[in-house]
C-alpha cells in the first residue's frame, strides 16, 4: 500500500524507539511507525525537549519560590530557581518570585489590637481587637487597628452593644424615663406619691426622681403659732405691769434723784 505523509509530529514512546511519527494514510487515518530516516529528527527534538534544561522562554514557569521561602537565585536558561527559607521574623504566605520575605506584622496595643496567632515563615501574624474595642481595619481574618466602643452619655441607653466589628449604638431616653448611660433600656422615674412620699427633686433623662418623707405641716404651723402667741402674751404682760407701776408711783423716780443729789452735797 502506498503511503503519503501529510502531517507528522514527534510523540514520545515507551520503548527503545523513543518516538513515533504520526503518518496519516489516505484511507483510514492510521498511525504508523516512523521511518528510520525521520527518526533522527524526532530523536533530536525529544532530547532537547525532555533532557536539556529549561529554555529562556520556559524559565518563568519555574521562577517562583514556595510559601515560607524566597528566591535565592533566579532561574536561567540552564539552571532552575534556587530558594531560601524566610528567617528573622519574616514570611511569605504564597508562591512568589520575591527575593525578600515580607516583615511580620507587629500587633500594637496603642492601635487597639493584640496578637492572637504568632508569625511563621509561611503566615503573617494575626492580630485581634482588645477588650472594649471594635475593628476599623480588618485584614485576612484579623485586624490591624481598632477603636474603643462609644460610651453612651447620661440620658442615653445602649440600644445595641458593641462587638468585635461594630461600635456601640446609643439612643436618647424618652420623657419620664432615665439612664445613666450604662443601661440597656431607660427606666421610668420613681412615682414618689404612690409610695406615700413626696418628690424632693423631679427626675430628668439622666437621673431618677428623689423622694422624701412627708412632713406634718399643720402640726408644725400650730406649734409655731402657739409659741409666737405665748411670746406676745409675755411681752404684753410685762409691759402692762411696768405701766401700772409707773402710774402708781409717779414720784418714786424723782425722790431717788433728789436723795442722790443731797448726798453729794
PDB file of C-alpha atoms in Angstrom:
ATOM      1  CA  UNK A   1       0.000   0.000   0.000  1.00  0.00           C
ATOM      2  CA  UNK A   2       1.360   3.332  -0.984  1.00  0.00           C
ATOM      3  CA  UNK A   3       1.504   5.862   1.900  1.00  0.00           C
ATOM      4  CA  UNK A   4       1.608   9.610   1.763  1.00  0.00           C
ATOM      5  CA  UNK A   5       2.940  11.583   4.753  1.00  0.00           C
ATOM      6  CA  UNK A   6       0.563  14.502   5.178  1.00  0.00           C
ATOM      7  CA  UNK A   7       1.207  15.502   8.799  1.00  0.00           C
ATOM      8  CA  UNK A   8       3.797  14.326  11.280  1.00  0.00           C
ATOM      9  CA  UNK A   9       4.810  15.158  14.812  1.00  0.00           C
ATOM     10  CA  UNK A  10       7.108  13.546  17.349  1.00  0.00           C
ATOM     11  CA  UNK A  11       5.374  11.646  20.173  1.00  0.00           C
ATOM     12  CA  UNK A  12       7.386  10.032  22.992  1.00  0.00           C
ATOM     13  CA  UNK A  13       7.073   6.244  23.157  1.00  0.00           C
ATOM     14  CA  UNK A  14       7.941   3.922  25.976  1.00  0.00           C
ATOM     15  CA  UNK A  15      10.073   1.504  24.025  1.00  0.00           C
ATOM     16  CA  UNK A  16      13.603   1.617  22.646  1.00  0.00           C
ATOM     17  CA  UNK A  17      12.441   3.606  19.639  1.00  0.00           C
ATOM     18  CA  UNK A  18      11.522   6.558  21.987  1.00  0.00           C
ATOM     19  CA  UNK A  19       9.167   8.003  19.426  1.00  0.00           C
ATOM     20  CA  UNK A  20       6.882   7.588  16.547  1.00  0.00           C
ATOM     21  CA  UNK A  21       5.845   9.779  13.669  1.00  0.00           C
ATOM     22  CA  UNK A  22       2.193  10.448  13.066  1.00  0.00           C
ATOM     23  CA  UNK A  23       1.786   9.335   9.472  1.00  0.00           C
ATOM     24  CA  UNK A  24      -1.711   9.593   8.078  1.00  0.00           C
ATOM     25  CA  UNK A  25      -2.688   7.312   5.220  1.00  0.00           C
ATOM     26  CA  UNK A  26      -5.041   8.437   2.564  1.00  0.00           C
ATOM     27  CA  UNK A  27      -7.511   5.871   3.804  1.00  0.00           C
ATOM     28  CA  UNK A  28      -8.233   5.068   7.433  1.00  0.00           C
ATOM     29  CA  UNK A  29      -6.048   7.750   9.100  1.00  0.00           C
ATOM     30  CA  UNK A  30      -3.993   5.149  10.984  1.00  0.00           C
ATOM     31  CA  UNK A  31      -0.730   5.863  12.803  1.00  0.00           C
ATOM     32  CA  UNK A  32       2.326   4.019  11.551  1.00  0.00           C
ATOM     33  CA  UNK A  33       5.786   3.575  12.959  1.00  0.00           C
ATOM     34  CA  UNK A  34       8.333   6.129  11.952  1.00  0.00           C
ATOM     35  CA  UNK A  35      10.655   5.535   9.096  1.00  0.00           C
ATOM     36  CA  UNK A  36      14.274   5.407  10.106  1.00  0.00           C
ATOM     37  CA  UNK A  37      15.257   8.416   8.028  1.00  0.00           C
ATOM     38  CA  UNK A  38      12.823  10.562  10.046  1.00  0.00           C
ATOM     39  CA  UNK A  39      13.601   9.086  13.462  1.00  0.00           C
ATOM     40  CA  UNK A  40      16.826  11.097  13.763  1.00  0.00           C
ATOM     41  CA  UNK A  41      14.877  14.362  13.631  1.00  0.00           C
ATOM     42  CA  UNK A  42      12.497  13.197  16.317  1.00  0.00           C
ATOM     43  CA  UNK A  43      15.295  11.823  18.473  1.00  0.00           C
ATOM     44  CA  UNK A  44      16.969  15.224  18.461  1.00  0.00           C
ATOM     45  CA  UNK A  45      13.698  17.061  19.165  1.00  0.00           C
ATOM     46  CA  UNK A  46      12.764  14.786  22.059  1.00  0.00           C
ATOM     47  CA  UNK A  47      16.234  15.040  23.558  1.00  0.00           C
ATOM     48  CA  UNK A  48      16.115  18.827  23.516  1.00  0.00           C
ATOM     49  CA  UNK A  49      12.583  18.922  24.954  1.00  0.00           C
ATOM     50  CA  UNK A  50      12.876  16.353  27.730  1.00  0.00           C
ATOM     51  CA  UNK A  51      16.520  16.218  28.701  1.00  0.00           C
ATOM     52  CA  UNK A  52      18.003  19.673  28.259  1.00  0.00           C
ATOM     53  CA  UNK A  53      17.480  22.393  30.958  1.00  0.00           C
ATOM     54  CA  UNK A  54      14.596  24.793  30.530  1.00  0.00           C
ATOM     55  CA  UNK A  55      14.806  27.326  27.766  1.00  0.00           C
ATOM     56  CA  UNK A  56      14.657  31.076  28.454  1.00  0.00           C
ATOM     57  CA  UNK A  57      11.068  31.143  27.250  1.00  0.00           C
ATOM     58  CA  UNK A  58      10.032  28.484  29.776  1.00  0.00           C
ATOM     59  CA  UNK A  59      12.014  29.900  32.723  1.00  0.00           C
ATOM     60  CA  UNK A  60       9.022  31.890  34.005  1.00  0.00           C
ATOM     61  CA  UNK A  61       7.244  28.633  34.770  1.00  0.00           C
ATOM     62  CA  UNK A  62       9.930  27.744  37.306  1.00  0.00           C
ATOM     63  CA  UNK A  63      10.706  31.217  38.712  1.00  0.00           C
ATOM     64  CA  UNK A  64       8.573  31.042  41.879  1.00  0.00           C
ATOM     65  CA  UNK A  65       9.558  30.027  45.377  1.00  0.00           C
ATOM     66  CA  UNK A  66       7.166  28.144  47.635  1.00  0.00           C
ATOM     67  CA  UNK A  67       5.381  29.751  50.599  1.00  0.00           C
ATOM     68  CA  UNK A  68       7.725  30.163  53.544  1.00  0.00           C
ATOM     69  CA  UNK A  69      10.685  30.774  51.221  1.00  0.00           C
ATOM     70  CA  UNK A  70      12.145  33.454  48.980  1.00  0.00           C
ATOM     71  CA  UNK A  71      14.052  33.405  45.695  1.00  0.00           C
ATOM     72  CA  UNK A  72      17.739  32.996  46.443  1.00  0.00           C
ATOM     73  CA  UNK A  73      18.814  32.791  42.772  1.00  0.00           C
ATOM     74  CA  UNK A  74      16.536  33.212  39.777  1.00  0.00           C
ATOM     75  CA  UNK A  75      16.383  30.568  37.062  1.00  0.00           C
ATOM     76  CA  UNK A  76      18.367  30.929  33.856  1.00  0.00           C
ATOM     77  CA  UNK A  77      18.373  29.126  30.532  1.00  0.00           C
ATOM     78  CA  UNK A  78      20.457  26.364  32.126  1.00  0.00           C
ATOM     79  CA  UNK A  79      19.583  26.495  35.880  1.00  0.00           C
ATOM     80  CA  UNK A  80      16.348  26.376  37.854  1.00  0.00           C
ATOM     81  CA  UNK A  81      15.308  28.774  40.617  1.00  0.00           C
ATOM     82  CA  UNK A  82      17.080  28.428  43.985  1.00  0.00           C
ATOM     83  CA  UNK A  83      15.103  29.229  47.152  1.00  0.00           C
ATOM     84  CA  UNK A  84      15.949  30.069  50.773  1.00  0.00           C
ATOM     85  CA  UNK A  85      13.683  29.944  53.862  1.00  0.00           C
ATOM     86  CA  UNK A  86      12.250  33.087  55.444  1.00  0.00           C
ATOM     87  CA  UNK A  87      14.013  33.916  58.718  1.00  0.00           C
ATOM     88  CA  UNK A  88      14.287  36.701  61.320  1.00  0.00           C
ATOM     89  CA  UNK A  89      10.568  37.451  61.781  1.00  0.00           C
ATOM     90  CA  UNK A  90       9.757  37.460  58.059  1.00  0.00           C
ATOM     91  CA  UNK A  91       7.310  35.429  55.962  1.00  0.00           C
ATOM     92  CA  UNK A  92       5.900  34.656  52.523  1.00  0.00           C
ATOM     93  CA  UNK A  93       2.401  33.198  52.551  1.00  0.00           C
ATOM     94  CA  UNK A  94       2.163  32.127  48.892  1.00  0.00           C
ATOM     95  CA  UNK A  95       4.393  31.076  45.986  1.00  0.00           C
ATOM     96  CA  UNK A  96       6.206  34.125  44.707  1.00  0.00           C
ATOM     97  CA  UNK A  97       9.163  35.448  42.782  1.00  0.00           C
ATOM     98  CA  UNK A  98      10.342  37.825  45.510  1.00  0.00           C
ATOM     99  CA  UNK A  99      13.956  37.968  46.598  1.00  0.00           C
ATOM    100  CA  UNK A 100      12.991  39.170  50.086  1.00  0.00           C
ATOM    101  CA  UNK A 101      10.452  37.868  52.581  1.00  0.00           C
ATOM    102  CA  UNK A 102       7.910  40.317  54.000  1.00  0.00           C
ATOM    103  CA  UNK A 103       8.326  41.532  57.601  1.00  0.00           C
ATOM    104  CA  UNK A 104       5.834  40.073  60.054  1.00  0.00           C
ATOM    105  CA  UNK A 105       3.106  42.380  61.339  1.00  0.00           C
ATOM    106  CA  UNK A 106       3.522  43.678  64.901  1.00  0.00           C
ATOM    107  CA  UNK A 107       0.279  43.964  66.886  1.00  0.00           C
ATOM    108  CA  UNK A 108       0.460  47.345  68.645  1.00  0.00           C
ATOM    109  CA  UNK A 109      -1.600  47.802  71.810  1.00  0.00           C
ATOM    110  CA  UNK A 110      -1.847  51.525  71.119  1.00  0.00           C
ATOM    111  CA  UNK A 111      -3.766  50.669  67.932  1.00  0.00           C
ATOM    112  CA  UNK A 112      -6.281  48.643  69.934  1.00  0.00           C
ATOM    113  CA  UNK A 113      -5.055  45.186  68.850  1.00  0.00           C
ATOM    114  CA  UNK A 114      -3.260  42.178  70.329  1.00  0.00           C
ATOM    115  CA  UNK A 115      -1.538  39.056  68.959  1.00  0.00           C
ATOM    116  CA  UNK A 116      -3.828  36.043  68.596  1.00  0.00           C
ATOM    117  CA  UNK A 117      -1.563  33.960  66.325  1.00  0.00           C
ATOM    118  CA  UNK A 118       2.188  34.339  66.043  1.00  0.00           C
ATOM    119  CA  UNK A 119       4.006  34.816  62.746  1.00  0.00           C
ATOM    120  CA  UNK A 120       5.525  31.791  60.956  1.00  0.00           C
ATOM    121  CA  UNK A 121       7.690  31.609  57.798  1.00  0.00           C
ATOM    122  CA  UNK A 122       4.569  30.827  55.758  1.00  0.00           C
ATOM    123  CA  UNK A 123       1.973  33.033  57.503  1.00  0.00           C
ATOM    124  CA  UNK A 124       1.798  36.548  58.892  1.00  0.00           C
ATOM    125  CA  UNK A 125       0.903  37.485  62.460  1.00  0.00           C
ATOM    126  CA  UNK A 126      -2.838  37.547  63.128  1.00  0.00           C
ATOM    127  CA  UNK A 127      -3.986  40.409  65.372  1.00  0.00           C
ATOM    128  CA  UNK A 128      -7.293  40.598  67.245  1.00  0.00           C
ATOM    129  CA  UNK A 129      -9.063  43.513  68.929  1.00  0.00           C
ATOM    130  CA  UNK A 130      -8.601  44.393  72.592  1.00  0.00           C
ATOM    131  CA  UNK A 131     -11.497  44.125  75.037  1.00  0.00           C
ATOM    132  CA  UNK A 132     -13.920  47.026  74.614  1.00  0.00           C
ATOM    133  CA  UNK A 133     -12.756  47.811  71.061  1.00  0.00           C
ATOM    134  CA  UNK A 134     -14.064  47.228  67.531  1.00  0.00           C
ATOM    135  CA  UNK A 135     -12.061  46.669  64.348  1.00  0.00           C
ATOM    136  CA  UNK A 136     -11.698  49.505  61.825  1.00  0.00           C
ATOM    137  CA  UNK A 137      -9.054  47.845  59.615  1.00  0.00           C
ATOM    138  CA  UNK A 138      -9.812  44.136  59.050  1.00  0.00           C
ATOM    139  CA  UNK A 139      -7.115  42.153  57.236  1.00  0.00           C
ATOM    140  CA  UNK A 140      -7.004  38.467  56.276  1.00  0.00           C
ATOM    141  CA  UNK A 141      -9.132  37.165  59.122  1.00  0.00           C
ATOM    142  CA  UNK A 142      -7.577  39.506  61.676  1.00  0.00           C
ATOM    143  CA  UNK A 143      -7.458  43.197  62.448  1.00  0.00           C
ATOM    144  CA  UNK A 144      -4.707  45.799  62.172  1.00  0.00           C
ATOM    145  CA  UNK A 145      -6.367  48.702  64.050  1.00  0.00           C
ATOM    146  CA  UNK A 146      -9.353  49.145  66.364  1.00  0.00           C
ATOM    147  CA  UNK A 147     -11.203  51.941  68.185  1.00  0.00           C
ATOM    148  CA  UNK A 148     -12.782  51.934  71.627  1.00  0.00           C
ATOM    149  CA  UNK A 149     -16.508  51.336  71.801  1.00  0.00           C
ATOM    150  CA  UNK A 150     -18.514  54.547  72.186  1.00  0.00           C
ATOM    151  CA  UNK A 151     -19.642  55.192  75.782  1.00  0.00           C
ATOM    152  CA  UNK A 152     -23.285  56.285  75.946  1.00  0.00           C
ATOM    153  CA  UNK A 153     -23.847  59.585  77.779  1.00  0.00           C
ATOM    154  CA  UNK A 154     -26.183  60.034  80.775  1.00  0.00           C
ATOM    155  CA  UNK A 155     -29.651  60.385  79.296  1.00  0.00           C
ATOM    156  CA  UNK A 156     -28.928  57.673  76.702  1.00  0.00           C
ATOM    157  CA  UNK A 157     -29.294  53.896  76.808  1.00  0.00           C
ATOM    158  CA  UNK A 158     -27.342  51.181  74.977  1.00  0.00           C
ATOM    159  CA  UNK A 159     -29.571  50.226  72.054  1.00  0.00           C
ATOM    160  CA  UNK A 160     -27.011  47.824  70.558  1.00  0.00           C
ATOM    161  CA  UNK A 161     -23.885  46.696  72.435  1.00  0.00           C
ATOM    162  CA  UNK A 162     -20.571  46.955  70.618  1.00  0.00           C
ATOM    163  CA  UNK A 163     -18.982  43.842  69.125  1.00  0.00           C
ATOM    164  CA  UNK A 164     -15.577  42.933  67.704  1.00  0.00           C
ATOM    165  CA  UNK A 165     -16.503  44.573  64.398  1.00  0.00           C
ATOM    166  CA  UNK A 166     -19.268  47.086  65.277  1.00  0.00           C
ATOM    167  CA  UNK A 167     -19.466  50.122  67.546  1.00  0.00           C
ATOM    168  CA  UNK A 168     -21.989  50.666  70.342  1.00  0.00           C
ATOM    169  CA  UNK A 169     -25.305  52.223  69.268  1.00  0.00           C
ATOM    170  CA  UNK A 170     -26.799  54.742  71.745  1.00  0.00           C
ATOM    171  CA  UNK A 171     -30.277  56.294  71.851  1.00  0.00           C
ATOM    172  CA  UNK A 172     -31.851  59.080  73.944  1.00  0.00           C
ATOM    173  CA  UNK A 173     -34.358  58.259  76.676  1.00  0.00           C
ATOM    174  CA  UNK A 174     -37.974  59.332  76.221  1.00  0.00           C
ATOM    175  CA  UNK A 175     -39.864  61.601  78.637  1.00  0.00           C
ATOM    176  CA  UNK A 176     -40.479  60.333  82.179  1.00  0.00           C
ATOM    177  CA  UNK A 177     -37.575  57.882  81.946  1.00  0.00           C
ATOM    178  CA  UNK A 178     -33.849  57.998  82.625  1.00  0.00           C
ATOM    179  CA  UNK A 179     -30.492  56.229  82.151  1.00  0.00           C
ATOM    180  CA  UNK A 180     -27.015  56.899  83.486  1.00  0.00           C
ATOM    181  CA  UNK A 181     -25.516  55.718  80.178  1.00  0.00           C
ATOM    182  CA  UNK A 182     -24.881  52.117  81.215  1.00  0.00           C
ATOM    183  CA  UNK A 183     -28.460  50.819  80.978  1.00  0.00           C
ATOM    184  CA  UNK A 184     -29.634  48.684  78.068  1.00  0.00           C
ATOM    185  CA  UNK A 185     -33.050  50.347  78.382  1.00  0.00           C
ATOM    186  CA  UNK A 186     -34.332  53.501  80.070  1.00  0.00           C
ATOM    187  CA  UNK A 187     -36.063  53.150  83.439  1.00  0.00           C
ATOM    188  CA  UNK A 188     -39.257  55.029  84.402  1.00  0.00           C
ATOM    189  CA  UNK A 189     -38.986  57.742  87.049  1.00  0.00           C
ATOM    190  CA  UNK A 190     -39.989  56.703  90.569  1.00  0.00           C
ATOM    191  CA  UNK A 191     -43.527  57.783  91.496  1.00  0.00           C
ATOM    192  CA  UNK A 192     -42.935  59.169  94.993  1.00  0.00           C
ATOM    193  CA  UNK A 193     -46.612  59.837  95.724  1.00  0.00           C
ATOM    194  CA  UNK A 194     -47.580  56.222  95.059  1.00  0.00           C
ATOM    195  CA  UNK A 195     -45.127  55.214  97.788  1.00  0.00           C
ATOM    196  CA  UNK A 196     -46.507  57.612 100.329  1.00  0.00           C
ATOM    197  CA  UNK A 197     -43.603  60.003  99.877  1.00  0.00           C
ATOM    198  CA  UNK A 198     -43.138  63.455  98.456  1.00  0.00           C
ATOM    199  CA  UNK A 199     -40.994  64.426  95.462  1.00  0.00           C
ATOM    200  CA  UNK A 200     -37.943  66.296  96.702  1.00  0.00           C
ATOM    201  CA  UNK A 201     -36.387  66.635  93.222  1.00  0.00           C
ATOM    202  CA  UNK A 202     -38.037  65.818  89.904  1.00  0.00           C
ATOM    203  CA  UNK A 203     -36.284  63.295  87.668  1.00  0.00           C
ATOM    204  CA  UNK A 204     -34.838  64.032  84.219  1.00  0.00           C
ATOM    205  CA  UNK A 205     -33.368  61.923  81.381  1.00  0.00           C
ATOM    206  CA  UNK A 206     -30.120  61.404  83.287  1.00  0.00           C
ATOM    207  CA  UNK A 207     -31.375  60.797  86.856  1.00  0.00           C
ATOM    208  CA  UNK A 208     -34.309  59.374  88.795  1.00  0.00           C
ATOM    209  CA  UNK A 209     -36.690  61.372  90.973  1.00  0.00           C
ATOM    210  CA  UNK A 210     -35.650  61.992  94.588  1.00  0.00           C
ATOM    211  CA  UNK A 211     -38.262  61.197  97.245  1.00  0.00           C
ATOM    212  CA  UNK A 212     -38.560  62.251 100.896  1.00  0.00           C
ATOM    213  CA  UNK A 213     -40.740  61.602 103.931  1.00  0.00           C
ATOM    214  CA  UNK A 214     -43.947  63.586 104.251  1.00  0.00           C
ATOM    215  CA  UNK A 215     -43.801  66.302 106.990  1.00  0.00           C
ATOM    216  CA  UNK A 216     -46.865  67.235 109.214  1.00  0.00           C
ATOM    217  CA  UNK A 217     -47.148  70.821 108.083  1.00  0.00           C
ATOM    218  CA  UNK A 218     -50.311  71.571 110.061  1.00  0.00           C
ATOM    219  CA  UNK A 219     -48.764  70.462 113.340  1.00  0.00           C
ATOM    220  CA  UNK A 220     -45.633  72.465 112.642  1.00  0.00           C
ATOM    221  CA  UNK A 221     -47.664  75.598 111.917  1.00  0.00           C
ATOM    222  CA  UNK A 222     -49.742  75.098 115.051  1.00  0.00           C
ATOM    223  CA  UNK A 223     -46.699  74.727 117.277  1.00  0.00           C
ATOM    224  CA  UNK A 224     -45.042  77.770 115.749  1.00  0.00           C
ATOM    225  CA  UNK A 225     -48.207  79.841 116.150  1.00  0.00           C
ATOM    226  CA  UNK A 226     -48.571  78.770 119.782  1.00  0.00           C
ATOM    227  CA  UNK A 227     -45.008  79.774 120.569  1.00  0.00           C
ATOM    228  CA  UNK A 228     -45.494  83.158 118.912  1.00  0.00           C
ATOM    229  CA  UNK A 229     -48.728  83.761 120.839  1.00  0.00           C
ATOM    230  CA  UNK A 230     -47.062  82.871 124.143  1.00  0.00           C
ATOM    231  CA  UNK A 231     -44.214  85.267 123.415  1.00  0.00           C
ATOM    232  CA  UNK A 232     -46.684  88.034 122.560  1.00  0.00           C
ATOM    233  CA  UNK A 233     -48.634  87.417 125.792  1.00  0.00           C
ATOM    234  CA  UNK A 234     -45.470  87.582 127.860  1.00  0.00           C
ATOM    235  CA  UNK A 235     -44.463  90.846 126.208  1.00  0.00           C
ATOM    236  CA  UNK A 236     -47.908  92.330 126.811  1.00  0.00           C
ATOM    237  CA  UNK A 237     -47.927  91.209 130.461  1.00  0.00           C
ATOM    238  CA  UNK A 238     -44.510  92.667 131.182  1.00  0.00           C
ATOM    239  CA  UNK A 239     -45.466  95.922 129.514  1.00  0.00           C
ATOM    240  CA  UNK A 240     -48.718  96.131 131.487  1.00  0.00           C
ATOM    241  CA  UNK A 241     -47.042  95.508 134.844  1.00  0.00           C
ATOM    242  CA  UNK A 242     -44.408  98.114 134.131  1.00  0.00           C
ATOM    243  CA  UNK A 243     -47.037 100.636 133.104  1.00  0.00           C
ATOM    244  CA  UNK A 244     -49.100 100.084 136.256  1.00  0.00           C
ATOM    245  CA  UNK A 245     -46.054 100.548 138.491  1.00  0.00           C
ATOM    246  CA  UNK A 246     -45.179 103.833 136.876  1.00  0.00           C
ATOM    247  CA  UNK A 247     -48.723 105.026 137.228  1.00  0.00           C
ATOM    248  CA  UNK A 248     -48.942 104.033 140.935  1.00  0.00           C
ATOM    249  CA  UNK A 249     -45.601 105.559 141.971  1.00  0.00           C
ATOM    250  CA  UNK A 250     -45.071 108.548 139.704  1.00  0.00           C
ATOM    251  CA  UNK A 251     -42.723 110.424 142.195  1.00  0.00           C
ATOM    252  CA  UNK A 252     -40.664 107.380 143.097  1.00  0.00           C
ATOM    253  CA  UNK A 253     -38.125 108.072 140.491  1.00  0.00           C
ATOM    254  CA  UNK A 254     -37.864 111.764 141.399  1.00  0.00           C
ATOM    255  CA  UNK A 255     -37.305 111.066 145.119  1.00  0.00           C
ATOM    256  CA  UNK A 256     -34.460 108.839 144.344  1.00  0.00           C
ATOM    257  CA  UNK A 257     -32.929 111.587 142.204  1.00  0.00           C
ATOM    258  CA  UNK A 258     -33.257 114.216 144.976  1.00  0.00           C
ATOM    259  CA  UNK A 259     -31.748 111.888 147.573  1.00  0.00           C
ATOM    260  CA  UNK A 260     -28.798 111.224 145.389  1.00  0.00           C
ATOM    261  CA  UNK A 261     -28.203 114.942 144.859  1.00  0.00           C
ATOM    262  CA  UNK A 262     -28.445 115.679 148.616  1.00  0.00           C
ATOM    263  CA  UNK A 263     -25.886 113.012 149.446  1.00  0.00           C
ATOM    264  CA  UNK A 264     -23.478 114.552 147.006  1.00  0.00           C
ATOM    265  CA  UNK A 265     -23.610 117.809 148.959  1.00  0.00           C
TER     266      UNK A 265
END
